[in-house]
Coordinates of C-alpha atoms in Angstrom, one line a residue:
M6 CA -24.3 -1.5 -5.8
K7 CA -27.0 1.0 -4.8
K8 CA -24.5 3.9 -5.0
I9 CA -23.4 2.8 -8.4
I10 CA -27.0 2.6 -9.7
T11 CA -27.7 6.0 -8.2
C12 CA -24.7 7.5 -10.0
F13 CA -25.9 6.1 -13.3
V14 CA -29.5 7.2 -12.7
F15 CA -28.1 10.7 -12.0
L16 CA -26.1 10.5 -15.2
L17 CA -29.2 9.6 -17.2
A18 CA -31.1 12.5 -15.6
V19 CA -28.3 14.9 -16.6
L20 CA -28.5 13.5 -20.1
N21 CA -32.2 14.3 -20.4
A22 CA -31.8 17.7 -18.8
N23 CA -29.2 19.0 -21.2
A24 CA -29.4 19.8 -24.8
Q25 CA -26.1 18.0 -25.6
A26 CA -26.2 15.0 -27.9
P27 CA -27.1 11.8 -25.9
T28 CA -24.4 9.9 -27.7
D29 CA -21.7 12.1 -26.2
F30 CA -23.0 11.4 -22.7
D31 CA -23.0 7.7 -23.5
K32 CA -19.4 8.1 -24.5
I33 CA -18.5 9.8 -21.2
G34 CA -20.1 6.8 -19.4
Y35 CA -18.0 4.4 -21.5
L36 CA -14.9 6.6 -20.7
L37 CA -15.6 6.3 -16.9
S38 CA -16.0 2.6 -17.2
D39 CA -12.6 2.3 -19.0
A40 CA -11.0 4.5 -16.3
L41 CA -12.3 2.1 -13.6
L42 CA -10.8 -0.9 -15.5
Y43 CA -7.5 0.9 -15.9
S44 CA -7.5 2.0 -12.2
E45 CA -7.8 -1.6 -11.0
L46 CA -5.0 -3.0 -13.1
Y47 CA -2.7 -0.1 -12.3
I48 CA -3.1 0.5 -8.5
L49 CA -3.7 -3.0 -7.1
P50 CA -0.1 -4.3 -7.2
I51 CA 1.4 -1.5 -5.2
T52 CA -1.3 -1.6 -2.5
D53 CA -0.7 -5.3 -2.1
A54 CA 3.0 -4.5 -1.8
A55 CA 2.3 -1.8 0.8
V56 CA 1.1 -4.5 3.2
Y57 CA 4.5 -6.2 3.1
Q58 CA 6.4 -2.9 3.4
S59 CA 4.5 -2.2 6.6
S60 CA 4.9 -5.6 8.1
S61 CA 8.6 -5.8 9.0
A62 CA 10.6 -5.3 12.2
W63 CA 7.7 -4.3 14.5
V64 CA 9.1 -6.5 17.3
L65 CA 12.7 -5.7 18.2
S66 CA 12.8 -8.8 20.4
P67 CA 10.2 -11.1 22.1
K68 CA 12.3 -10.9 25.2
K69 CA 10.7 -9.3 28.3
K70 CA 12.5 -6.2 29.5
K71 CA 12.5 -4.1 32.6
V72 CA 9.3 -2.1 33.2
W73 CA 9.4 1.4 31.6
D74 CA 12.5 0.6 29.5
V75 CA 12.4 2.7 26.4
A76 CA 14.0 2.2 23.0
L77 CA 14.1 4.6 20.1
G78 CA 15.1 3.5 16.6
I79 CA 15.8 4.7 13.1
H80 CA 15.0 2.2 10.4
T81 CA 15.3 1.9 6.6
N82 CA 12.9 -0.3 4.8
I83 CA 13.8 -1.8 1.4
F84 CA 11.0 -3.4 -0.6
F85 CA 12.2 -5.4 -3.7
V86 CA 9.8 -4.7 -6.6
P87 CA 8.8 -8.0 -8.2
K88 CA 9.1 -8.2 -12.0
K89 CA 5.8 -10.1 -12.4
D90 CA 3.8 -7.2 -10.9
R91 CA 5.4 -4.4 -12.9
E92 CA 3.3 -4.5 -16.0
F93 CA 0.0 -5.6 -17.5
T94 CA -1.4 -6.0 -21.0
I95 CA -4.2 -4.1 -22.5
K96 CA -6.0 -4.6 -25.8
N97 CA -8.7 -2.6 -27.7
S98 CA -11.3 -5.2 -26.9
D99 CA -10.9 -4.4 -23.1
F100 CA -12.3 -0.9 -23.7
Q101 CA -15.6 0.6 -24.6
F102 CA -14.3 4.1 -25.3
F103 CA -10.6 4.1 -25.8
E104 CA -8.3 2.6 -28.5
I105 CA -4.6 2.1 -28.3
E106 CA -3.0 4.6 -30.7
G107 CA -1.2 2.7 -33.6
N108 CA -1.8 -0.8 -32.2
T109 CA -4.4 -3.2 -30.9
T110 CA -2.5 -4.4 -27.8
A111 CA 0.1 -2.9 -25.5
T112 CA 2.1 -3.8 -22.4
V113 CA 2.0 -0.9 -19.9
P114 CA 3.4 -0.3 -16.4
S115 CA 1.5 -0.8 -13.2
A116 CA 2.2 1.6 -10.4
L117 CA 5.2 -0.7 -9.6
G118 CA 6.5 -0.5 -13.2
N119 CA 8.7 1.7 -15.3
D120 CA 8.1 4.9 -17.1
Y121 CA 7.0 3.5 -20.5
Q122 CA 3.9 5.1 -21.9
V123 CA 1.5 4.7 -24.8
Y124 CA -1.4 6.9 -26.0
L125 CA -5.0 6.0 -25.7
T126 CA -7.5 7.9 -27.9
G127 CA -11.2 8.4 -28.3
E128 CA -13.7 11.0 -29.5
I129 CA -16.3 13.1 -27.7
G130 CA -18.1 16.1 -29.1
G131 CA -16.3 15.9 -32.4
E132 CA -12.9 16.4 -30.6
Q133 CA -10.2 13.8 -30.0
V134 CA -9.6 12.7 -26.4
R135 CA -5.9 11.6 -26.2
F136 CA -3.8 11.0 -23.2
E137 CA -0.6 9.1 -22.1
T138 CA -1.0 6.1 -19.8
P139 CA 0.4 6.8 -16.3
E140 CA 4.0 5.9 -15.3
G141 CA 5.1 3.6 -12.5
V142 CA 7.6 4.1 -9.7
N143 CA 10.4 3.1 -12.1
Q144 CA 12.5 1.8 -9.3
E145 CA 14.1 -1.7 -8.6
S146 CA 13.4 -1.2 -4.9
I147 CA 11.3 1.2 -2.8
I148 CA 13.2 2.6 0.1
Y149 CA 11.9 4.7 2.9
P150 CA 13.1 5.7 6.4
Y151 CA 10.9 5.8 9.6
L152 CA 11.1 6.3 13.3
Q153 CA 10.1 3.6 15.8
A154 CA 9.8 3.8 19.6
S155 CA 8.8 1.3 22.2
V156 CA 8.2 1.2 26.0
E157 CA 8.0 -1.8 28.3
L158 CA 4.8 -1.9 30.3
P159 CA 3.9 -3.9 33.4
L160 CA 2.9 -7.6 33.2
G161 CA 5.1 -8.3 30.2
F162 CA 3.4 -6.0 27.7
E163 CA 5.3 -3.6 25.4
F164 CA 3.8 -0.7 23.3
T165 CA 5.4 0.2 20.0
G166 CA 4.7 3.1 17.7
R167 CA 6.0 3.8 14.1
Y168 CA 5.9 6.9 11.9
S169 CA 7.3 7.8 8.5
T170 CA 7.0 11.1 6.8
R171 CA 5.6 11.1 3.3
T172 CA 8.4 9.6 1.2
K173 CA 8.6 10.9 -2.4
L174 CA 9.2 8.2 -5.0
K175 CA 10.3 8.9 -8.6
K176 CA 6.6 8.8 -9.3
G177 CA 4.1 9.2 -6.4
Y178 CA 4.6 8.9 -2.7
Y179 CA 4.4 6.4 0.2
Q180 CA 3.7 6.8 3.9
V181 CA 3.1 4.5 6.8
Y182 CA 2.4 4.9 10.5
G183 CA 0.9 2.7 13.2
A184 CA 1.1 1.2 16.7
G185 CA 1.0 -2.2 18.4
L186 CA 1.1 -4.2 21.6
K187 CA 3.3 -7.1 22.4
Y188 CA 2.9 -9.7 25.2
N189 CA 5.7 -11.9 26.4
I190 CA 4.6 -15.6 26.9
S191 CA 7.9 -17.1 27.9
Q192 CA 7.8 -15.3 31.3
H193 CA 5.4 -18.0 32.4
F194 CA 8.1 -20.7 31.7
L195 CA 11.1 -20.2 33.9
N196 CA 13.2 -22.9 32.3
W197 CA 12.9 -21.1 29.0
K198 CA 14.6 -18.1 30.5
D199 CA 17.5 -20.3 31.7
K200 CA 17.9 -21.5 28.1
N201 CA 17.7 -17.9 26.7
I202 CA 14.6 -18.8 24.7
H203 CA 11.9 -16.2 24.4
L204 CA 8.4 -16.2 22.9
A205 CA 5.8 -13.4 22.4
I206 CA 2.7 -12.5 20.5
A207 CA 1.9 -9.1 19.1
T208 CA -1.1 -7.3 17.6
I209 CA -0.3 -4.3 15.4
Y210 CA -2.3 -1.8 13.4
S211 CA -0.8 0.2 10.5
K212 CA -2.0 2.7 8.0
E213 CA -0.4 2.9 4.5
D214 CA -1.1 5.7 2.0
I215 CA 0.1 5.6 -1.6
G216 CA -0.5 8.3 -4.2
F217 CA 0.2 8.7 -7.9
E218 CA -0.4 11.1 -10.8
F219 CA -3.1 9.4 -12.8
L220 CA -5.4 10.1 -15.8
D221 CA -5.1 13.7 -17.0
I222 CA -8.0 13.6 -19.5
N223 CA -9.4 16.6 -21.4
T224 CA -12.7 16.4 -23.3
A225 CA -14.9 18.8 -25.3
Y226 CA -16.8 19.3 -22.0
G227 CA -13.7 20.0 -19.9
N228 CA -11.1 18.2 -17.8
L229 CA -12.4 15.1 -16.0
G230 CA -10.5 15.9 -12.7
I231 CA -9.1 12.4 -12.0
N232 CA -5.5 13.5 -12.1
Q233 CA -4.4 11.6 -8.9
I234 CA -5.2 8.2 -7.5
N235 CA -4.7 7.1 -3.9
G236 CA -4.6 3.7 -2.3
K237 CA -5.2 3.7 1.5
V238 CA -4.7 0.4 3.4
D239 CA -5.7 -0.4 6.9
T240 CA -3.8 -3.5 8.1
W241 CA -4.0 -5.6 11.3
H242 CA -0.8 -7.6 11.9
F243 CA -0.9 -10.7 14.1
N244 CA 2.6 -11.9 15.1
V245 CA 4.0 -15.0 16.8
V246 CA 7.6 -14.3 17.6
G247 CA 10.3 -16.6 19.0
S248 CA 14.0 -16.0 19.6
K249 CA 17.2 -17.7 20.9
E250 CA 20.1 -15.6 22.4
F251 CA 23.7 -16.4 21.8
N252 CA 25.7 -14.1 24.0
N253 CA 25.2 -10.6 22.4
F254 CA 23.5 -12.0 19.3
E255 CA 19.8 -12.8 19.1
L256 CA 18.2 -14.9 16.3
I257 CA 14.5 -14.2 15.8
G258 CA 11.8 -16.0 13.8
N259 CA 8.4 -14.3 13.2
F260 CA 5.2 -15.6 11.7
I261 CA 2.8 -12.8 10.6
V262 CA -0.8 -13.0 9.5
N263 CA -2.1 -9.7 8.0
N264 CA -5.7 -8.7 7.4
S265 CA -6.0 -5.6 5.2
K266 CA -8.8 -3.4 4.2
F267 CA -8.3 -1.3 1.0
E268 CA -9.7 2.0 -0.1
Y269 CA -9.2 3.6 -3.5
L270 CA -10.1 7.1 -4.6
V271 CA -9.3 9.7 -7.2
S272 CA -8.5 13.1 -6.0
G273 CA -7.0 16.5 -6.9
P274 CA -8.7 19.6 -8.2
E275 CA -12.1 18.9 -9.6
G276 CA -12.3 19.1 -13.4
S277 CA -14.3 21.7 -15.3
I278 CA -16.7 18.9 -16.4
E279 CA -18.0 18.8 -12.7
G280 CA -20.4 21.6 -13.6
F281 CA -22.8 19.1 -15.0
I282 CA -21.4 15.6 -14.3
P283 CA -19.8 14.8 -10.8
V284 CA -17.0 12.6 -12.3
Q285 CA -15.0 12.3 -9.1
A286 CA -17.9 11.1 -7.1
I287 CA -19.0 8.6 -9.8
I288 CA -15.5 7.2 -10.2
N289 CA -15.0 6.9 -6.4
D290 CA -18.3 5.1 -6.0
L291 CA -17.2 2.7 -8.8
L292 CA -13.8 2.1 -7.2
K293 CA -15.6 0.7 -4.2
T294 CA -16.4 -2.4 -6.3
I295 CA -12.7 -3.4 -6.3
E296 CA -12.2 -2.9 -2.6
K297 CA -11.7 -6.4 -1.2
D298 CA -10.3 -7.4 2.2
K299 CA -7.2 -9.6 1.9
V300 CA -5.3 -11.9 4.2
N301 CA -1.5 -12.4 3.7
Y302 CA 1.0 -14.7 5.4
V303 CA 4.5 -13.4 6.0
F304 CA 7.6 -15.1 7.4
E305 CA 10.4 -13.0 8.9
I306 CA 13.9 -13.8 10.0
S307 CA 15.8 -11.2 12.1
G308 CA 19.2 -10.9 13.7
I309 CA 20.0 -8.4 16.4
Y310 CA 23.5 -7.6 17.8
H311 CA 23.6 -5.8 21.1
I312 CA 26.4 -3.4 21.8
N313 CA 25.8 -1.8 25.3
K314 CA 22.7 0.4 24.8
L315 CA 22.7 0.0 21.0
A316 CA 20.9 -2.8 19.1
L317 CA 21.7 -3.3 15.4
Q318 CA 18.9 -5.1 13.7
S319 CA 18.5 -6.7 10.2
S320 CA 15.2 -8.4 9.2
F321 CA 14.2 -10.2 6.0
A322 CA 10.5 -10.8 5.4
F323 CA 9.2 -13.0 2.6
G324 CA 6.0 -14.6 1.2
K325 CA 4.3 -13.2 -1.8
F326 CA 6.9 -10.4 -1.8
A327 CA 10.4 -9.9 -0.3
N328 CA 11.3 -7.0 2.1
L329 CA 14.5 -6.1 3.9
N330 CA 14.6 -3.9 7.0
L331 CA 17.7 -2.4 8.7
G332 CA 17.6 -0.5 12.0
V333 CA 19.5 0.9 14.9
Q334 CA 17.8 1.1 18.3
Y335 CA 19.0 3.0 21.3
K336 CA 17.9 1.6 24.7
F337 CA 17.4 4.3 27.4

Protein backbone atom coordinates (compact mmCIF):
# COMPACT_ATOMS: atom_id res chain seq x y z
CA MET A 1 0.00 0.00 0.00
CA LYS A 2 2.92 2.38 0.65
CA LYS A 3 3.97 2.16 -2.99
CA ILE A 4 0.43 2.89 -4.14
CA ILE A 5 0.17 5.93 -1.86
CA THR A 6 3.56 7.13 -3.11
CA CYS A 7 2.35 6.86 -6.70
CA PHE A 8 -0.74 8.94 -6.02
CA VAL A 9 1.25 11.51 -4.05
CA PHE A 10 3.54 11.79 -7.05
CA LEU A 11 0.52 12.17 -9.30
CA LEU A 12 -0.80 15.03 -7.16
CA ALA A 13 2.63 16.68 -7.17
CA VAL A 14 2.68 16.53 -10.96
CA LEU A 15 -0.80 18.01 -11.00
CA ASN A 16 0.33 21.01 -8.96
CA ALA A 17 3.54 21.44 -10.94
CA ASN A 18 1.88 21.65 -14.35
CA ALA A 19 -0.36 24.21 -15.89
CA GLN A 20 -2.75 21.58 -17.24
CA ALA A 21 -6.34 21.58 -15.99
CA PRO A 22 -6.53 19.58 -12.73
CA THR A 23 -9.71 17.89 -13.89
CA ASP A 24 -7.78 16.27 -16.74
CA PHE A 25 -5.26 14.81 -14.33
CA ASP A 26 -8.13 13.57 -12.20
CA LYS A 27 -9.48 11.83 -15.29
CA ILE A 28 -6.13 10.19 -15.95
CA GLY A 29 -6.23 8.86 -12.39
CA TYR A 30 -9.71 7.47 -13.00
CA LEU A 31 -8.55 5.95 -16.28
CA LEU A 32 -5.68 4.14 -14.53
CA SER A 33 -8.09 2.84 -11.89
CA ASP A 34 -10.34 1.46 -14.65
CA ALA A 35 -7.32 -0.12 -16.35
CA LEU A 36 -6.47 -1.93 -13.10
CA LEU A 37 -10.04 -3.25 -12.80
CA TYR A 38 -10.02 -4.49 -16.38
CA SER A 39 -6.56 -6.05 -15.98
CA GLU A 40 -7.69 -8.18 -13.07
CA LEU A 41 -10.81 -9.51 -14.77
CA TYR A 42 -8.95 -10.16 -18.02
CA ILE A 43 -5.69 -11.84 -16.97
CA LEU A 44 -6.52 -13.85 -13.81
CA PRO A 45 -8.31 -16.79 -15.54
CA ILE A 46 -5.37 -17.63 -17.80
CA THR A 47 -2.76 -17.43 -15.05
CA ASP A 48 -4.87 -19.80 -12.95
CA ALA A 49 -5.00 -22.10 -15.97
CA ALA A 50 -1.22 -21.87 -16.42
CA VAL A 51 -0.72 -23.71 -13.13
CA TYR A 52 -2.64 -26.71 -14.47
CA GLN A 53 -0.82 -26.58 -17.79
CA SER A 54 2.51 -26.89 -15.98
CA SER A 55 1.45 -29.66 -13.57
CA SER A 56 1.15 -32.71 -15.79
CA ALA A 57 3.49 -35.59 -16.53
CA TRP A 58 6.47 -34.57 -14.45
CA VAL A 59 6.97 -38.10 -13.13
CA LEU A 60 7.35 -40.67 -15.92
CA SER A 61 7.11 -43.47 -13.35
CA PRO A 62 7.53 -43.71 -9.55
CA LYS A 63 9.59 -46.86 -10.13
CA LYS A 64 13.24 -46.84 -9.08
CA LYS A 65 15.63 -47.22 -12.02
CA LYS A 66 19.30 -48.04 -12.36
CA VAL A 67 21.63 -45.29 -11.21
CA TRP A 68 22.53 -42.86 -14.04
CA ASP A 69 19.78 -44.14 -16.33
CA VAL A 70 18.77 -41.24 -18.59
CA ALA A 71 15.46 -40.61 -20.39
CA LEU A 72 14.71 -37.91 -22.95
CA GLY A 73 11.16 -37.13 -24.00
CA ILE A 74 9.06 -35.00 -26.31
CA HIS A 75 5.64 -34.05 -24.96
CA THR A 76 2.55 -32.28 -26.20
CA ASN A 77 0.34 -30.62 -23.58
CA ILE A 78 -3.33 -29.98 -24.33
CA PHE A 79 -5.25 -27.68 -21.99
CA PHE A 80 -9.03 -27.62 -22.48
CA VAL A 81 -10.28 -24.04 -22.16
CA PRO A 82 -13.28 -24.02 -19.76
CA LYS A 83 -16.34 -22.13 -20.98
CA LYS A 84 -17.08 -20.52 -17.61
CA ASP A 85 -13.74 -18.65 -17.60
CA ARG A 86 -13.86 -17.34 -21.16
CA GLU A 87 -15.80 -14.14 -20.54
CA PHE A 88 -16.92 -11.62 -17.96
CA THR A 89 -19.54 -8.87 -17.80
CA ILE A 90 -18.78 -5.17 -17.50
CA LYS A 91 -21.19 -2.31 -16.93
CA ASN A 92 -20.85 1.46 -16.89
CA SER A 93 -21.23 1.60 -13.12
CA ASP A 94 -18.00 -0.45 -12.80
CA PHE A 95 -15.94 2.39 -14.26
CA GLN A 96 -14.96 5.86 -13.11
CA PHE A 97 -13.72 7.05 -16.50
CA PHE A 98 -14.92 4.78 -19.30
CA GLU A 99 -18.35 4.13 -20.71
CA ILE A 100 -19.37 1.28 -23.00
CA GLU A 101 -20.07 2.71 -26.43
CA GLY A 102 -23.73 2.33 -27.36
CA ASN A 103 -24.69 0.29 -24.30
CA THR A 104 -24.69 0.17 -20.52
CA THR A 105 -23.45 -3.43 -20.15
CA ALA A 106 -21.38 -5.81 -22.26
CA THR A 107 -19.97 -9.34 -22.09
CA VAL A 108 -16.32 -9.34 -23.13
CA PRO A 109 -13.65 -12.07 -23.41
CA SER A 110 -11.08 -12.80 -20.77
CA ALA A 111 -7.61 -13.83 -21.94
CA LEU A 112 -9.09 -17.35 -22.31
CA GLY A 113 -11.98 -16.07 -24.44
CA ASN A 114 -12.78 -15.34 -28.07
CA ASP A 115 -12.03 -12.38 -30.33
CA TYR A 116 -15.22 -10.39 -29.64
CA GLN A 117 -14.54 -6.72 -28.93
CA VAL A 118 -16.47 -3.63 -27.83
CA TYR A 119 -15.44 0.02 -27.62
CA LEU A 120 -14.88 1.88 -24.37
CA THR A 121 -14.87 5.67 -24.52
CA GLY A 122 -14.04 8.65 -22.34
CA GLU A 123 -12.79 12.22 -22.67
CA ILE A 124 -9.56 13.97 -21.65
CA GLY A 125 -8.37 17.41 -22.73
CA GLY A 126 -11.40 17.94 -24.92
CA GLU A 127 -10.52 14.86 -27.01
CA GLN A 128 -12.24 11.50 -27.07
CA VAL A 129 -10.41 8.48 -25.70
CA ARG A 130 -11.67 5.40 -27.53
CA PHE A 131 -10.24 1.89 -27.69
CA GLU A 132 -11.28 -1.69 -28.40
CA THR A 133 -11.26 -4.17 -25.53
CA PRO A 134 -8.51 -6.82 -25.84
CA GLU A 135 -9.17 -10.19 -27.45
CA GLY A 136 -8.68 -13.62 -25.88
CA VAL A 137 -6.79 -16.64 -27.19
CA ASN A 138 -9.86 -17.63 -29.24
CA GLN A 139 -9.01 -21.34 -29.00
CA GLU A 140 -10.93 -24.34 -27.66
CA SER A 141 -7.66 -25.75 -26.37
CA ILE A 142 -4.15 -24.45 -25.75
CA ILE A 143 -1.52 -26.79 -27.17
CA TYR A 144 2.21 -26.50 -26.70
CA PRO A 145 5.19 -28.89 -27.07
CA TYR A 146 8.13 -29.19 -24.70
CA LEU A 147 11.23 -31.26 -24.00
CA GLN A 148 11.76 -33.18 -20.78
CA ALA A 149 14.80 -35.10 -19.54
CA SER A 150 15.48 -37.12 -16.41
CA VAL A 151 18.46 -38.88 -14.82
CA GLU A 152 18.39 -41.45 -12.03
CA LEU A 153 20.58 -40.51 -9.08
CA PRO A 154 21.93 -42.59 -6.19
CA LEU A 155 19.75 -43.51 -3.20
CA GLY A 156 16.51 -43.60 -5.20
CA PHE A 157 16.48 -39.96 -6.27
CA GLU A 158 15.68 -38.81 -9.82
CA PHE A 159 16.24 -35.35 -11.30
CA THR A 160 13.89 -34.05 -14.03
CA GLY A 161 14.08 -30.90 -16.15
CA ARG A 162 11.53 -29.39 -18.55
CA TYR A 163 11.74 -26.62 -21.14
CA SER A 164 9.38 -25.21 -23.77
CA THR A 165 10.14 -22.48 -26.22
CA ARG A 166 7.80 -19.49 -26.27
CA THR A 167 4.64 -20.87 -27.90
CA LYS A 168 2.69 -18.38 -30.00
CA LEU A 169 -1.06 -18.54 -29.53
CA LYS A 170 -3.67 -16.93 -31.78
CA LYS A 171 -3.37 -14.03 -29.36
CA GLY A 172 -0.42 -13.85 -26.99
CA TYR A 173 2.17 -16.45 -26.02
CA TYR A 174 2.86 -19.10 -23.38
CA GLN A 175 6.10 -20.55 -22.01
CA VAL A 176 7.00 -22.96 -19.20
CA TYR A 177 10.23 -24.40 -17.80
CA GLY A 178 11.33 -25.94 -14.52
CA ALA A 179 12.98 -28.81 -12.68
CA GLY A 180 12.23 -31.26 -9.89
CA LEU A 181 13.44 -34.09 -7.70
CA LYS A 182 11.69 -37.43 -7.14
CA TYR A 183 12.39 -39.91 -4.32
CA ASN A 184 11.35 -43.56 -4.47
CA ILE A 185 9.72 -44.78 -1.23
CA SER A 186 8.80 -48.33 -2.24
CA GLN A 187 12.51 -49.32 -2.33
CA HIS A 188 12.21 -49.65 1.45
CA PHE A 189 9.45 -52.28 1.13
CA LEU A 190 10.80 -55.34 -0.69
CA ASN A 191 7.42 -57.10 -0.84
CA TRP A 192 6.04 -54.17 -2.86
CA LYS A 193 8.64 -54.77 -5.55
CA ASP A 194 7.58 -58.41 -5.79
CA LYS A 195 4.02 -57.23 -6.41
CA ASN A 196 5.14 -54.61 -9.00
CA ILE A 197 3.83 -51.79 -6.84
CA HIS A 198 5.78 -48.53 -6.71
CA LEU A 199 5.45 -45.35 -4.64
CA ALA A 200 7.36 -42.06 -4.81
CA ILE A 201 7.18 -38.43 -3.77
CA ALA A 202 8.39 -35.47 -5.82
CA THR A 203 9.00 -31.77 -5.38
CA ILE A 204 9.02 -29.66 -8.54
CA TYR A 205 9.46 -25.98 -9.34
CA SER A 206 8.10 -24.45 -12.55
CA LYS A 207 7.96 -20.98 -14.07
CA GLU A 208 5.15 -19.97 -16.40
CA ASP A 209 5.10 -16.81 -18.52
CA ILE A 210 2.01 -15.58 -20.39
CA GLY A 211 1.75 -12.40 -22.45
CA PHE A 212 -0.98 -10.58 -24.38
CA GLU A 213 -1.51 -7.40 -26.33
CA PHE A 214 -3.51 -5.21 -23.99
CA LEU A 215 -4.81 -1.63 -23.73
CA ASP A 216 -3.55 0.54 -26.60
CA ILE A 217 -4.91 3.85 -25.28
CA ASN A 218 -4.19 7.28 -26.75
CA THR A 219 -5.08 10.51 -24.95
CA ALA A 220 -4.61 14.23 -25.56
CA TYR A 221 -1.40 13.90 -23.52
CA GLY A 222 -0.03 10.92 -25.45
CA ASN A 223 -0.16 7.13 -25.52
CA LEU A 224 -0.33 5.47 -22.08
CA GLY A 225 2.20 2.75 -22.95
CA ILE A 226 0.29 -0.21 -21.48
CA ASN A 227 0.10 -2.12 -24.75
CA GLN A 228 1.11 -5.50 -23.29
CA ILE A 229 0.27 -7.35 -20.11
CA ASN A 230 2.22 -10.27 -18.69
CA GLY A 231 1.40 -12.84 -16.04
CA LYS A 232 4.35 -14.64 -14.46
CA VAL A 233 3.70 -17.61 -12.20
CA ASP A 234 6.15 -19.35 -9.84
CA THR A 235 4.75 -22.72 -8.79
CA TRP A 236 5.90 -25.41 -6.37
CA HIS A 237 4.35 -28.81 -7.10
CA PHE A 238 4.27 -31.48 -4.37
CA ASN A 239 3.48 -34.97 -5.74
CA VAL A 240 2.58 -38.33 -4.23
CA VAL A 241 2.78 -40.91 -7.03
CA GLY A 242 1.86 -44.60 -7.01
CA SER A 243 1.78 -47.21 -9.77
CA LYS A 244 1.05 -50.83 -10.56
CA GLU A 245 2.77 -52.70 -13.41
CA PHE A 246 0.96 -55.16 -15.67
CA ASN A 247 3.69 -56.65 -17.88
CA ASN A 248 4.64 -53.82 -20.29
CA PHE A 249 1.88 -51.50 -19.10
CA GLU A 250 2.06 -49.31 -16.01
CA LEU A 251 -0.95 -47.56 -14.46
CA ILE A 252 -0.11 -44.47 -12.40
CA GLY A 253 -2.08 -42.32 -9.98
CA ASN A 254 -0.74 -38.93 -8.87
CA PHE A 255 -2.00 -36.47 -6.27
CA ILE A 256 -0.54 -32.98 -6.66
CA VAL A 257 -0.67 -29.95 -4.38
CA ASN A 258 0.41 -26.68 -6.03
CA ASN A 259 1.43 -23.46 -4.34
CA SER A 260 1.68 -20.60 -6.82
CA LYS A 261 2.91 -17.03 -6.58
CA PHE A 262 1.63 -14.62 -9.25
CA GLU A 263 3.16 -11.47 -10.69
CA TYR A 264 1.39 -9.15 -13.13
CA LEU A 265 2.90 -6.28 -15.06
CA VAL A 266 2.30 -4.12 -18.10
CA SER A 267 5.20 -3.73 -20.49
CA GLY A 268 6.18 -2.71 -23.99
CA PRO A 269 7.46 0.65 -25.24
CA GLU A 270 6.77 3.45 -22.80
CA GLY A 271 4.05 5.83 -23.93
CA SER A 272 4.63 9.47 -24.76
CA ILE A 273 2.69 10.42 -21.62
CA GLU A 274 5.65 9.14 -19.55
CA GLY A 275 7.24 12.58 -19.94
CA PHE A 276 5.19 13.85 -17.01
CA ILE A 277 3.33 10.84 -15.56
CA PRO A 278 5.07 7.42 -15.05
CA VAL A 279 2.02 5.41 -16.12
CA GLN A 280 3.75 2.02 -16.40
CA ALA A 281 5.24 2.30 -12.90
CA ILE A 282 1.91 3.40 -11.41
CA ILE A 283 -0.04 0.56 -13.06
CA ASN A 284 2.57 -2.05 -12.11
CA ASP A 285 2.46 -0.90 -8.48
CA LEU A 286 -1.33 -1.08 -8.54
CA LEU A 287 -1.21 -4.57 -10.07
CA LYS A 288 0.61 -5.80 -6.96
CA THR A 289 -2.69 -5.47 -5.09
CA ILE A 290 -4.16 -8.40 -7.06
CA GLU A 291 -1.12 -10.67 -6.62
CA LYS A 292 -2.30 -13.39 -4.25
CA ASP A 293 -0.70 -16.78 -3.61
CA LYS A 294 -2.98 -19.71 -4.44
CA VAL A 295 -3.10 -23.41 -3.58
CA ASN A 296 -4.55 -25.92 -6.04
CA TYR A 297 -5.23 -29.64 -5.78
CA VAL A 298 -4.76 -31.71 -8.92
CA PHE A 299 -5.45 -35.40 -9.58
CA GLU A 300 -3.67 -37.15 -12.43
CA ILE A 301 -4.12 -40.57 -14.03
CA SER A 302 -1.39 -41.82 -16.36
CA GLY A 303 -0.77 -44.87 -18.49
CA ILE A 304 2.63 -45.91 -19.84
CA TYR A 305 3.35 -48.61 -22.38
CA HIS A 306 6.98 -49.76 -22.60
CA ILE A 307 8.38 -50.93 -25.95
CA ASN A 308 12.04 -51.80 -25.48
CA LYS A 309 13.71 -48.40 -24.85
CA LEU A 310 10.60 -46.38 -25.71
CA ALA A 311 7.90 -45.36 -23.25
CA LEU A 312 4.58 -44.08 -24.61
CA GLN A 313 2.79 -41.99 -22.00
CA SER A 314 -0.67 -40.48 -21.75
CA SER A 315 -1.74 -38.42 -18.72
CA PHE A 316 -5.02 -36.77 -17.79
CA ALA A 317 -5.06 -34.21 -14.97
CA PHE A 318 -8.25 -32.79 -13.51
CA GLY A 319 -9.49 -30.58 -10.70
CA LYS A 320 -10.58 -27.01 -11.31
CA PHE A 321 -9.48 -27.49 -14.95
CA ALA A 322 -8.77 -30.45 -17.26
CA ASN A 323 -5.47 -31.11 -18.99
CA LEU A 324 -4.23 -33.88 -21.33
CA ASN A 325 -0.56 -34.70 -21.88
CA LEU A 326 0.94 -37.05 -24.49
CA GLY A 327 4.60 -37.99 -24.55
CA VAL A 328 7.26 -40.28 -25.98
CA GLN A 329 10.32 -41.01 -23.85
CA TYR A 330 13.53 -42.69 -25.00
CA LYS A 331 15.50 -44.49 -22.27
CA PHE A 332 19.27 -44.50 -22.82
